[in-house]
CSV table of C-alpha atoms in Angstrom, one decimal:
chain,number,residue,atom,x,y,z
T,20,UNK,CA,-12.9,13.5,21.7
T,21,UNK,CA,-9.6,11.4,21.4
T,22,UNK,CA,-7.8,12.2,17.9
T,23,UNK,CA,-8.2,8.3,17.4
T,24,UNK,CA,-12.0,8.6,17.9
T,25,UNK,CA,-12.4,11.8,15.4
T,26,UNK,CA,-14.1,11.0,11.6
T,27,UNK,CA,-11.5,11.5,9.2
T,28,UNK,CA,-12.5,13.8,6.0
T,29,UNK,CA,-11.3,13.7,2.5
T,30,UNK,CA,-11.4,17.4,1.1
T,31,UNK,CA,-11.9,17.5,-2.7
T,32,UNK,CA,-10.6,20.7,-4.6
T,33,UNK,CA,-13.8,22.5,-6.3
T,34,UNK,CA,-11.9,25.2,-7.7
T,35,UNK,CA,-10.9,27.9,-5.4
T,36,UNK,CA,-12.5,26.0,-2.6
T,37,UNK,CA,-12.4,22.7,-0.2
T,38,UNK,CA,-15.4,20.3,0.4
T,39,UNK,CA,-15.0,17.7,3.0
T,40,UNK,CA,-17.0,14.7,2.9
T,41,UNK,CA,-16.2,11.5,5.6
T,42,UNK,CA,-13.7,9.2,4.9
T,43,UNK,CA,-14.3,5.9,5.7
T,44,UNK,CA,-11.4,3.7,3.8
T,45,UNK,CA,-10.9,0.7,5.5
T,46,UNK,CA,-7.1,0.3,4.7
T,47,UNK,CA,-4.8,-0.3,7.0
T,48,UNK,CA,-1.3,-1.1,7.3
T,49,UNK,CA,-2.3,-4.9,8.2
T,50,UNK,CA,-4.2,-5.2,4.9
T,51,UNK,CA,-2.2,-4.2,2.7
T,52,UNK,CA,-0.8,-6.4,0.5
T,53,UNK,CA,2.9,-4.8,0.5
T,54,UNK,CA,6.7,-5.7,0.8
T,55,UNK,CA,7.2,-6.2,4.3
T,56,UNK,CA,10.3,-4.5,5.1
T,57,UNK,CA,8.9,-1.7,2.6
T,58,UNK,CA,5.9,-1.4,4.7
T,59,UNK,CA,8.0,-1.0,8.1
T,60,UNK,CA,10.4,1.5,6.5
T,61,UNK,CA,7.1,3.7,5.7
T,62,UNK,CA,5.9,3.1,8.9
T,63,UNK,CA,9.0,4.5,10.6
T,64,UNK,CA,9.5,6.9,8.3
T,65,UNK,CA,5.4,8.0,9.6
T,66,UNK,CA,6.4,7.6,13.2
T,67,UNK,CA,9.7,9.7,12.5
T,68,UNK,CA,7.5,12.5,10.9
T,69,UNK,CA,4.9,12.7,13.8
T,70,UNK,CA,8.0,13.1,16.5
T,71,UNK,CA,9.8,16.0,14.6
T,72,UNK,CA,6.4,18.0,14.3
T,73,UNK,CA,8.4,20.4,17.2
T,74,UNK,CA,11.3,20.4,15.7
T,75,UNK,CA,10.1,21.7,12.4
T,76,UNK,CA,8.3,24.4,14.4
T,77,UNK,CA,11.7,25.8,16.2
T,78,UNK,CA,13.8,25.8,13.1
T,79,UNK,CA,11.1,27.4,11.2
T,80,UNK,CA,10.3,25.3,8.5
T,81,UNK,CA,6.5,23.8,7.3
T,82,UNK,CA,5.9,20.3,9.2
T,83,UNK,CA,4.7,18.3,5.7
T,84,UNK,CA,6.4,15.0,4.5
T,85,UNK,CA,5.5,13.8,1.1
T,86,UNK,CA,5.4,10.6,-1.2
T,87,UNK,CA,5.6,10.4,-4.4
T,88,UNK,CA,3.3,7.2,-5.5
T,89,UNK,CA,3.6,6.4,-9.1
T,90,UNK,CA,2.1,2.7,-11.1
T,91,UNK,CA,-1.1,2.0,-13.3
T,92,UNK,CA,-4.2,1.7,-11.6
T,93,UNK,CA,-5.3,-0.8,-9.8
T,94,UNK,CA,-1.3,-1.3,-8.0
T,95,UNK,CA,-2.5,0.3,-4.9
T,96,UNK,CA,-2.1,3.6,-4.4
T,97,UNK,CA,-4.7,4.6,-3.1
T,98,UNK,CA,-5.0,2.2,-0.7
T,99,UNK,CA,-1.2,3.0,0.6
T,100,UNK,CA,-2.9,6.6,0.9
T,101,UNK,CA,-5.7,5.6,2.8
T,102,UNK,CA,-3.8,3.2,5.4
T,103,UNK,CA,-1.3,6.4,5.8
T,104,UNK,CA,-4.2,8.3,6.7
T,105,UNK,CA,-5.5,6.0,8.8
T,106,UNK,CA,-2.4,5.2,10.9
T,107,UNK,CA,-1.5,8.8,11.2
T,108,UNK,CA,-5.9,10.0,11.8
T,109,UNK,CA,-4.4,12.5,9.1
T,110,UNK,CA,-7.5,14.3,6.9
T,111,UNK,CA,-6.6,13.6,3.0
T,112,UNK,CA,-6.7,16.2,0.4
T,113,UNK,CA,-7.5,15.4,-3.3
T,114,UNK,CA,-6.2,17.7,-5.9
T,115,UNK,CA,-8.3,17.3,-9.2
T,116,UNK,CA,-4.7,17.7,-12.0
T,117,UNK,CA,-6.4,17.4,-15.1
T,118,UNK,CA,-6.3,21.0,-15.8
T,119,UNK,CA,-2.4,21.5,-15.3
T,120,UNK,CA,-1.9,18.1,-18.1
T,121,UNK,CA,-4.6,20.3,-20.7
T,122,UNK,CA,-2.7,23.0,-20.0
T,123,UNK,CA,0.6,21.0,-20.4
T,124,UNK,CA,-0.6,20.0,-23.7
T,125,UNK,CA,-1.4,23.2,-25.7
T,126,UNK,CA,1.9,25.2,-23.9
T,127,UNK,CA,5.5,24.2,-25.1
T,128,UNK,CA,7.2,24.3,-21.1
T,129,UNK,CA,10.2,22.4,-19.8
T,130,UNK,CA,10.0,20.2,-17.0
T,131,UNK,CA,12.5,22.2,-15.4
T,132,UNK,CA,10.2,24.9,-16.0
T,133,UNK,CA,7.3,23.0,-13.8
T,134,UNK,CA,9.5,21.9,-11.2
T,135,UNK,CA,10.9,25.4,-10.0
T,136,UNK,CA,7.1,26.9,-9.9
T,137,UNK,CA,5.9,23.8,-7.7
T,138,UNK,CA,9.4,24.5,-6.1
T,139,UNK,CA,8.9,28.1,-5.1
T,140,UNK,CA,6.1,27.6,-2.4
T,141,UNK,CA,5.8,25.2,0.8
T,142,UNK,CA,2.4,25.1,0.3
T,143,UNK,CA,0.8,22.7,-2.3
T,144,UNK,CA,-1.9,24.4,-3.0
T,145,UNK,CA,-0.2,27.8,-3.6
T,146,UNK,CA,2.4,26.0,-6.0
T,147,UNK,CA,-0.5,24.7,-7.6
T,148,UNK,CA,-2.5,27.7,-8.4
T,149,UNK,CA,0.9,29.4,-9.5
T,150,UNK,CA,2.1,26.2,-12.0
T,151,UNK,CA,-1.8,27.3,-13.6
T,152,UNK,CA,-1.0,31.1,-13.7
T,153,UNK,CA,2.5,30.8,-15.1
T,154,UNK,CA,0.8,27.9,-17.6
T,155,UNK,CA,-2.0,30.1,-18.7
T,156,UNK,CA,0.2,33.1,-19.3
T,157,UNK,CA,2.5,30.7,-21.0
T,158,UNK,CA,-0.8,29.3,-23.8
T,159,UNK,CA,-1.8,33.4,-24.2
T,160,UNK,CA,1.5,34.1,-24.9
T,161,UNK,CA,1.1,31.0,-27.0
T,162,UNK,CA,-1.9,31.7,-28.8
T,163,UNK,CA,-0.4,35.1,-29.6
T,164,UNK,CA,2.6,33.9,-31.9
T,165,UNK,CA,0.2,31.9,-33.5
């Protein structure tokens, strides 16, 4: 089977674990409703990424690229997301936050504080489960003064 061919998955975090479930967004770059020289610099900036997957391999470094999509809903984000993932035939991964912001809200933490623990590992989900561990610590310690 052709990569173009293959059913994509979204994977939604349960916890520890992954479940994939078919992905069928029908986003694509064409309908999106988008500035168009902002589209074609993504879309380079996609076809750059897919040619330097060797590259990253020789010198040793994880072969990711990342976005960081910000607005209120309804702007598009997820839409950008899925025509990304269609264009590339990239699998998506959905990371449930809302326990990092109810930790965020009972522990006193810096932002600088966040960003070098999601700083410390290439992997996403590693800097994920260690921003939780350094935030829990951070509310027991919390808990303790008070």
């Amino acid at each position: 089977m052709r990569l173009r061919d293959r059913a994509l998955k979204i994977f939604l975090n349960q916890g520890s674990s992954w479940k994939g479930i078919n992905h069928h967004h029908p986003a694509t770059f064409d309908t999106l409703a988008m500035d168009p020289s902002v589209k074609q610099a993504v879309i380079d900036d996609l076809d750059r990424f897919l040619k330097r997957k060797e590259y990253y391999r020789r010198i040793g470094k994880a072969w990711k690229r990342g976005y960081l999509l910000y607005g209120p809903p309804g702007t598009g984000k997820s839409s950008l997301v899925a025509a990304m993932a269609n264009y590339l035939r990239f699998n998506l991964y959905d990371l449930d936050l809302s326990g990092i912001r109810e930790l965020l809200s009972v522990v006193e933490v810096t932002p600088a504080e966040v960003s070098e623990m999601l700083l410390r590992s290439e992997d996403v989900d590693v800097a994920l489960r260690v921003l939780i561990e350094f935030l829990q610590q951070r509310r027991c310690k919390t808990n303790e003064v008070n």
